[in-house]
Amino acid sequence: MNKALITLIDNYWDNPVWFAEDMLGFKADKWQSDVLMSIANYPKVSVRSGQGVGKTGLESIVIVWYLLTRPFPKVVATAPTRQQLYDVLWAEVAKWLVGSKVEQMLEWTKTKIYMKGYSERWWATAKTATRPENMQGFHEDYMLFVVDEASGVADPIMEAILGTLSGAENKLLLCGNPTRTSGTFYDSHNRDRDLYKTFKVSSMESPRTSKENIEMLKRKYHEGSDPWRVRVLGEFPKGESDSLISLEAVEMATMKEVNINNDYILNIGADIARYGADETIIAPRIGGKVFDLLTYSKQSTMETAGCILRAVDKFKNIYGQINKVKIKTDDDGLGAGVTDRLKEVVYQENLKYEIIPIQNGSDAIEKSNYYNKASEMWDVVRQELDENLSNYLQGREPTIQLPNDDKLIKQLSNRKYSIDSKGRIQIESKKEMKKRIGESPDRADAVIYSFAENRNTELSLLKGGRIWG
């Protein structure tokens, strides 16, 4: 071992704050300093936080500090998605290494950082948290696991990580927004709290989050809602009993890719606005994947119909295997004009598209269980999202993918429901929801419509031999 490495180990073994400032030029915030010193002194540290507080910078410093202050270490960084791991966390590591005082001691690739001269035994690596076996087989006296977005890592994978950390000098850092009220990350702040040094970092208190950004987040998430608690305050969701779809289920559906290679039906859900403050939303879906939403405002019914048909053309060009198109439109109020225009164009152009009007207030198929069609549609999607969450937590492949759209997440997880005098599920009206949170559930409704079928509100489910249309 060369003299420079021995000096680093001697000087910075138990002080990552000094290491960050002296070697990398990183000046830690107060909470970052506290966490860094805890990593040096505790085997397990767990940090729940709001957005924009600097947790990715913290994680990158921990990775580099441990790599350069322990002899022959193994460092494993992981996150639920490749984008979060490689484009965010691993890119942040590279940012602090380039131009630093330790840059010349290391060499790195997209997935690994090596100590020069010791590439077989002295390294840090990035591995996505997709399979438990990715986290197994690592054994070393000095080993560190850094888990980003830890709330989104499935329990079997966390169990594999915990099973690997058996050495006296092995360490674990968990960081993330606290999106779930179950799992290892949740337990680290609750029933297993005595096994971890824990921290909560609110965006409200972070010097890195501007007051203007806090106000933007307040408008976006609605103060007091679960998204506000999770993404701003760094608090776990309350999981209010009167919210039909849980934030946990919605968040999880944005984290994983689903395969659409064997699906040949394009479904379009459209929630129609005209010249008011609300948006017209187009939600394209193939199989279990809902693509990025298309948004428009202040358009006539003719323009909206044209936008829907252009969206169909776009997806048919991209996915040549599409052989069927189903367009589901909000047929209440102004939406009826869009439905009529689409039917007219389809007839005139001899297009083989199925136009399915959605009337939210009409009768549900299962009249004894649901107050109206809207309540039934929302609850069927709720069941699918819950099953998708269950699959993920048990290490099975997900079946639904939603776009990571903040407004969509907020709207899906904030629609309240009640049980009427006949024991039927009844979701709150759009008007009531808009009054309560300041916006109509237009994005959520478009996604819900994309799963709707004809025969009123029937939605075919994915499991048990049932196949989505």
XYZ file of C-alpha atoms in Angstrom:
469
model
C 0.000 0.000 0.000
C 1.494 3.360 -0.999
C 2.238 6.242 1.359
C -0.592 8.466 0.062
C -3.203 5.810 0.890
C -1.762 5.234 4.352
C -1.925 9.002 4.993
C -5.581 9.164 3.909
C -6.515 6.238 6.129
C -4.658 7.670 9.142
C -5.987 11.225 8.751
C -9.596 10.655 7.745
C -10.625 7.233 9.060
C -13.157 8.656 11.478
C -13.796 12.121 10.030
C -15.589 12.137 6.653
C -16.456 15.835 7.117
C -12.773 16.834 7.020
C -12.193 14.414 4.138
C -15.048 15.939 2.131
C -13.752 19.476 2.576
C -9.994 18.808 2.285
C -9.984 16.221 -0.528
C -13.146 16.970 -2.516
C -13.937 20.614 -1.797
C -17.362 19.661 -0.440
C -18.631 21.891 2.377
C -21.343 19.992 4.222
C -24.534 21.479 5.609
C -25.169 20.939 9.323
C -27.397 17.910 8.768
C -24.944 16.441 6.251
C -22.101 16.825 8.763
C -24.172 15.060 11.408
C -24.960 12.168 9.064
C -21.359 11.890 7.867
C -20.038 11.665 11.403
C -22.687 9.100 12.260
C -21.583 6.929 9.322
C -18.100 6.945 10.820
C -19.394 5.866 14.231
C -22.447 3.654 13.627
C -22.897 0.501 11.514
C -26.354 1.483 10.186
C -27.663 4.977 9.374
C -31.069 5.804 7.865
C -32.071 9.228 6.499
C -35.592 10.163 5.448
C -35.901 13.503 3.716
C -37.873 15.856 1.544
C -36.786 16.810 -1.965
C -33.810 18.973 -2.866
C -31.998 18.819 0.478
C -28.692 17.456 -0.872
C -28.970 13.747 -0.080
C -27.394 12.643 -3.387
C -24.343 14.804 -2.657
C -24.147 13.269 0.807
C -24.306 9.725 -0.587
C -21.566 10.416 -3.121
C -19.256 11.775 -0.409
C -19.860 8.714 1.769
C -18.982 6.403 -1.135
C -15.706 8.164 -1.935
C -14.703 8.628 1.734
C -15.170 4.955 2.586
C -13.428 3.841 -0.598
C -10.313 5.893 0.214
C -10.093 5.458 3.986
C -10.457 1.691 4.375
C -7.967 -0.967 3.236
C -9.278 -3.205 0.446
C -12.931 -2.174 0.800
C -15.951 -3.123 -1.246
C -18.559 -0.388 -1.702
C -21.928 -1.144 -3.324
C -24.285 1.669 -4.353
C -27.815 0.726 -5.344
C -31.188 2.265 -6.206
C -34.515 0.933 -7.542
C -34.007 2.263 -11.095
C -31.100 2.547 -13.526
C -31.899 6.205 -14.109
C -31.661 7.041 -10.405
C -28.506 4.973 -9.933
C -26.454 5.867 -12.997
C -27.788 9.224 -14.186
C -28.182 10.722 -10.709
C -26.113 9.036 -7.972
C -23.173 7.711 -9.997
C -22.983 10.973 -11.958
C -22.799 12.853 -8.644
C -19.875 10.659 -7.544
C -18.037 11.478 -10.770
C -18.752 15.193 -10.288
C -16.938 15.299 -6.965
C -14.052 13.110 -8.115
C -13.190 15.067 -11.256
C -10.640 17.747 -10.335
C -10.364 16.537 -6.733
C -7.115 15.827 -4.866
C -7.779 12.089 -5.068
C -8.740 11.867 -8.742
C -5.361 10.515 -9.852
C -5.547 7.632 -7.388
C -8.649 6.185 -9.025
C -10.036 5.084 -12.351
C -13.701 4.573 -13.054
C -16.230 3.299 -15.555
C -20.004 3.651 -15.804
C -20.484 1.000 -13.128
C -17.242 0.762 -11.130
C -14.477 2.788 -9.471
C -11.102 1.108 -8.911
C -8.122 1.946 -6.775
C -5.157 2.004 -9.163
C -2.965 -1.029 -8.591
C -5.627 -2.883 -6.606
C -8.473 -3.289 -9.105
C -9.436 -6.813 -7.967
C -9.987 -6.057 -4.286
C -10.352 -2.276 -3.854
C -13.442 -0.867 -5.571
C -16.896 0.653 -5.504
C -19.653 -0.546 -7.827
C -23.190 0.445 -8.872
C -25.844 -2.294 -9.051
C -29.571 -1.746 -9.559
C -31.866 -3.139 -6.881
C -33.787 -5.451 -9.201
C -32.852 -8.948 -7.950
C -31.686 -10.205 -4.542
C -28.758 -12.041 -6.138
C -27.330 -8.669 -7.265
C -26.676 -7.922 -3.596
C -25.235 -11.287 -2.594
C -21.721 -12.722 -2.732
C -19.950 -9.643 -1.359
C -17.738 -10.378 1.629
C -14.939 -8.200 2.976
C -13.759 -6.896 6.327
C -14.548 -3.368 5.115
C -17.787 -3.151 3.190
C -20.344 -0.371 2.683
C -23.804 -0.465 1.096
C -25.406 2.853 0.083
C -29.096 2.481 -0.790
C -30.646 5.469 -2.570
C -34.442 5.885 -2.676
C -34.497 3.115 -0.071
C -38.276 3.215 0.352
C -38.584 1.846 -3.186
C -36.301 -1.166 -2.709
C -38.233 -4.436 -2.385
C -38.012 -6.376 0.866
C -36.268 -9.488 -0.585
C -33.477 -7.245 -1.886
C -33.097 -5.440 1.437
C -33.024 -8.821 3.190
C -30.163 -9.884 0.908
C -28.243 -6.691 1.734
C -28.747 -7.101 5.479
C -27.667 -10.742 5.248
C -24.439 -9.714 3.519
C -23.475 -7.166 6.179
C -22.012 -9.506 8.774
C -18.581 -7.989 9.438
C -17.751 -5.752 12.396
C -16.691 -2.904 10.080
C -19.498 -3.346 7.541
C -21.763 -0.299 7.149
C -25.157 0.571 5.668
C -26.557 3.973 4.623
C -30.249 4.186 3.685
C -31.580 7.418 2.155
C -34.818 8.428 0.481
C -38.233 10.038 0.476
C -40.374 8.054 2.959
C -43.045 6.910 0.492
C -44.031 3.591 2.107
C -45.399 2.669 5.522
C -43.896 -0.813 5.387
C -40.581 -2.426 4.542
C -37.008 -2.141 5.805
C -36.711 1.631 5.354
C -39.935 2.270 7.266
C -38.905 -0.192 9.976
C -35.544 1.551 10.368
C -37.414 4.651 11.577
C -39.995 2.725 13.586
C -39.857 -0.780 15.087
C -36.116 -1.254 14.315
C -35.168 2.290 15.260
C -32.827 1.052 18.010
C -30.691 -0.675 15.366
C -30.105 2.506 13.328
C -28.927 6.064 13.779
C -31.836 7.925 12.152
C -32.316 11.393 10.694
C -35.243 13.354 9.269
C -34.481 16.275 6.957
C -37.291 18.616 5.905
C -37.090 20.667 2.734
C -38.477 23.515 4.842
C -35.302 23.541 6.954
C -32.689 22.884 4.282
C -30.515 25.823 3.147
C -30.418 24.237 -0.320
C -34.173 24.593 -0.866
C -35.261 28.148 -1.666
C -38.381 29.755 -0.230
C -39.671 30.136 -3.796
C -39.264 26.399 -4.351
C -41.089 25.633 -1.111
C -44.013 27.777 -2.289
C -43.990 25.960 -5.614
C -44.078 22.612 -3.793
C -46.930 23.882 -1.608
C -48.964 24.776 -4.684
C -48.078 21.504 -6.369
C -48.774 19.098 -3.525
C -51.289 20.928 -1.279
C -50.029 21.510 2.257
C -51.059 18.730 4.607
C -51.490 16.069 1.894
C -49.468 12.867 1.864
C -47.329 14.012 -1.105
C -46.521 17.187 0.882
C -45.597 15.129 3.948
C -43.379 12.793 1.937
C -41.717 15.121 -0.541
C -41.401 18.250 1.564
C -41.478 17.381 5.259
C -39.697 14.030 4.992
C -42.537 12.370 6.924
C -44.113 9.015 6.171
C -47.599 9.197 4.602
C -50.551 9.026 6.924
C -52.323 6.711 4.497
C -55.653 8.338 5.217
C -58.476 5.824 5.222
C -60.650 8.055 3.048
C -58.141 8.244 0.166
C -59.128 5.520 -2.282
C -55.687 4.913 -3.838
C -52.598 4.945 -1.622
C -49.599 7.132 -2.351
C -47.392 4.081 -1.819
C -49.103 2.155 -4.640
C -48.937 5.117 -7.032
C -45.284 5.931 -6.273
C -44.259 2.306 -6.773
C -45.950 2.187 -10.179
C -43.627 4.978 -11.389
C -40.436 3.146 -10.448
C -40.264 0.122 -12.746
C -40.403 -0.526 -16.491
C -42.936 -3.036 -17.798
C -42.623 -5.023 -20.997
C -45.068 -4.134 -23.802
C -43.514 -6.245 -26.550
C -46.494 -8.592 -26.804
C -49.225 -5.970 -26.653
C -50.886 -4.753 -29.834
C -53.688 -2.496 -28.611
C -53.290 1.253 -28.182
C -55.622 2.717 -25.586
C -56.161 6.469 -25.343
C -57.837 8.021 -22.311
C -58.896 11.657 -22.733
C -60.233 14.018 -20.089
C -61.696 17.034 -21.867
C -61.543 20.692 -20.891
C -62.256 23.647 -23.134
C -61.559 27.275 -22.359
C -61.429 27.162 -18.545
C -58.482 26.791 -16.176
C -58.521 22.985 -16.348
C -56.397 21.052 -18.832
C -57.336 18.590 -21.531
C -55.260 15.464 -20.885
C -54.488 12.611 -23.267
C -53.173 9.407 -21.642
C -51.753 6.816 -24.090
C -51.477 3.226 -22.828
C -50.138 -0.004 -24.313
C -50.514 -3.070 -22.089
C -49.628 -2.096 -18.550
C -47.584 0.969 -19.516
C -49.090 4.446 -19.455
C -46.861 6.791 -21.439
C -46.121 10.445 -20.684
C -49.324 12.456 -20.618
C -50.110 14.991 -23.345
C -51.573 18.233 -22.020
C -53.488 21.021 -23.757
C -55.441 24.064 -22.630
C -58.022 26.441 -24.072
C -58.826 24.412 -27.167
C -62.032 23.921 -29.114
C -63.573 20.473 -29.439
C -62.386 20.291 -33.049
C -58.779 21.019 -32.026
C -58.945 18.487 -29.195
C -60.219 15.750 -31.515
C -57.341 16.534 -33.867
C -54.797 16.264 -31.034
C -56.141 12.842 -30.066
C -55.916 11.542 -33.629
C -52.371 12.907 -34.026
C -51.395 11.091 -30.835
C -52.741 7.862 -32.315
C -50.731 8.405 -35.514
C -47.567 9.050 -33.480
C -47.847 5.802 -31.528
C -48.749 3.764 -34.583
C -45.588 5.054 -36.263
C -43.428 4.223 -33.242
C -45.025 0.851 -32.465
C -45.721 -0.779 -35.790
C -47.244 -3.863 -34.171
C -50.360 -1.933 -33.061
C -53.401 -3.461 -34.762
C -56.219 -2.020 -32.682
C -56.989 1.437 -31.291
C -59.468 2.264 -28.520
C -60.184 5.912 -27.680
C -62.014 6.515 -24.393
C -63.278 10.089 -23.991
C -64.934 11.969 -21.179
C -68.432 12.289 -22.643
C -69.869 14.548 -19.939
C -70.464 18.201 -20.795
C -68.033 19.589 -23.380
C -66.500 16.162 -23.939
C -69.565 15.046 -25.867
C -68.563 17.329 -28.736
C -65.133 15.681 -28.939
C -66.714 12.227 -28.929
C -69.075 13.193 -31.769
C -66.249 14.701 -33.846
C -64.050 11.624 -33.372
C -66.870 9.336 -34.466
C -67.435 11.534 -37.514
C -63.771 11.457 -38.579
C -63.458 7.719 -37.944
C -66.500 7.120 -40.169
C -65.373 9.509 -42.915
C -61.806 8.200 -43.025
C -62.854 4.569 -42.603
C -60.531 4.224 -39.597
C -60.823 1.033 -37.600
C -60.791 2.865 -34.266
C -63.225 2.142 -31.444
C -64.617 5.293 -29.799
C -65.800 4.613 -26.230
C -67.663 7.475 -24.489
C -67.241 7.642 -20.713
C -70.125 9.027 -18.685
C -68.940 9.248 -15.095
C -72.366 9.626 -13.527
C -73.988 6.671 -15.272
C -74.673 3.326 -13.583
C -71.819 1.025 -12.684
C -71.821 -2.538 -13.978
C -71.725 -3.808 -10.404
C -74.529 -1.537 -9.192
C -74.605 -3.112 -5.751
C -70.946 -2.273 -5.112
C -70.504 1.177 -6.656
C -72.446 4.425 -6.579
C -71.667 5.244 -10.224
C -69.387 4.497 -13.144
C -66.610 6.830 -11.952
C -66.455 5.097 -8.564
C -66.189 1.696 -10.232
C -63.487 2.738 -12.689
C -61.351 4.285 -9.950
C -61.715 1.290 -7.651
C -60.798 -1.248 -10.330
C -57.593 0.671 -11.075
C -56.998 0.879 -7.321
C -57.147 -2.925 -7.167
C -54.655 -3.200 -10.017
C -52.233 -0.740 -8.390
C -52.477 -2.581 -5.066
C -51.736 -5.868 -6.808
C -48.844 -4.252 -8.660
C -47.431 -3.048 -5.327
C -47.843 -6.509 -3.812
C -46.015 -8.080 -6.764
C -43.131 -5.683 -6.375
C -42.800 -6.148 -2.612
C -42.688 -9.915 -3.101
C -39.996 -9.681 -5.764
C -42.272 -10.426 -8.727
C -42.355 -8.463 -11.967
C -44.541 -5.322 -11.919
C -47.532 -5.141 -14.248
C -48.305 -1.415 -14.304
C -46.052 1.529 -15.148
C -47.217 5.115 -14.666
C -45.385 8.259 -15.793
C -43.435 9.979 -13.006
C -45.706 13.017 -13.160
C -46.033 14.949 -9.898
C -49.545 16.219 -10.609
C -50.709 12.765 -11.632
C -49.279 11.227 -8.454
C -50.953 13.888 -6.347
C -54.346 13.484 -8.027
C -54.415 9.677 -7.982
C -53.492 9.521 -4.290
C -55.838 12.317 -3.156
C -59.272 11.250 -4.456
C -61.349 10.571 -1.363
C -64.227 8.131 -1.071
C -67.058 7.215 1.263
C -69.501 4.345 1.725
C -73.110 5.316 1.066
C -76.222 4.075 2.895
C -76.431 1.077 0.547
C -72.838 0.030 1.243
C -71.543 1.225 -2.113
C -68.196 2.937 -2.764
C -68.676 6.572 -3.810
C -65.728 8.772 -4.801
C -65.897 12.499 -4.215
C -66.943 14.684 -7.123
C -64.471 16.601 -9.247
C -65.945 19.820 -7.892
C -65.389 18.740 -4.282
C -61.841 17.602 -4.983
C -60.972 20.819 -6.781
C -62.292 22.860 -3.864
C -60.258 20.783 -1.401
C -56.855 20.591 -3.153
C -57.103 23.424 -5.669
C -57.200 21.374 -8.871
C -59.433 18.984 -10.745
C -58.292 15.349 -11.152
C -57.956 15.749 -14.919
C -54.661 13.855 -15.269
C -55.811 11.048 -13.009
C -59.144 10.736 -14.827
C -57.404 10.482 -18.211
C -55.299 7.600 -16.907
C -58.357 5.924 -15.359
C -60.196 6.250 -18.695
C -57.273 4.643 -20.526
C -58.052 1.428 -18.611
C -61.806 1.602 -19.212
C -63.559 -0.631 -21.700
C -66.907 -0.544 -23.430
C -69.963 -2.162 -21.816
C -70.183 0.906 -19.597
C -67.416 0.811 -16.984
C -66.038 -2.649 -17.428
C -62.286 -2.776 -16.935
C -60.594 -6.049 -17.762
C -57.997 -6.953 -15.159
C -54.544 -8.347 -15.776
C -54.437 -11.307 -13.447
C -56.284 -14.580 -13.075
C -56.606 -15.153 -16.796
C -58.137 -11.721 -17.346
C -56.418 -9.608 -19.979
C -56.481 -5.886 -20.480
C -57.936 -4.592 -23.693
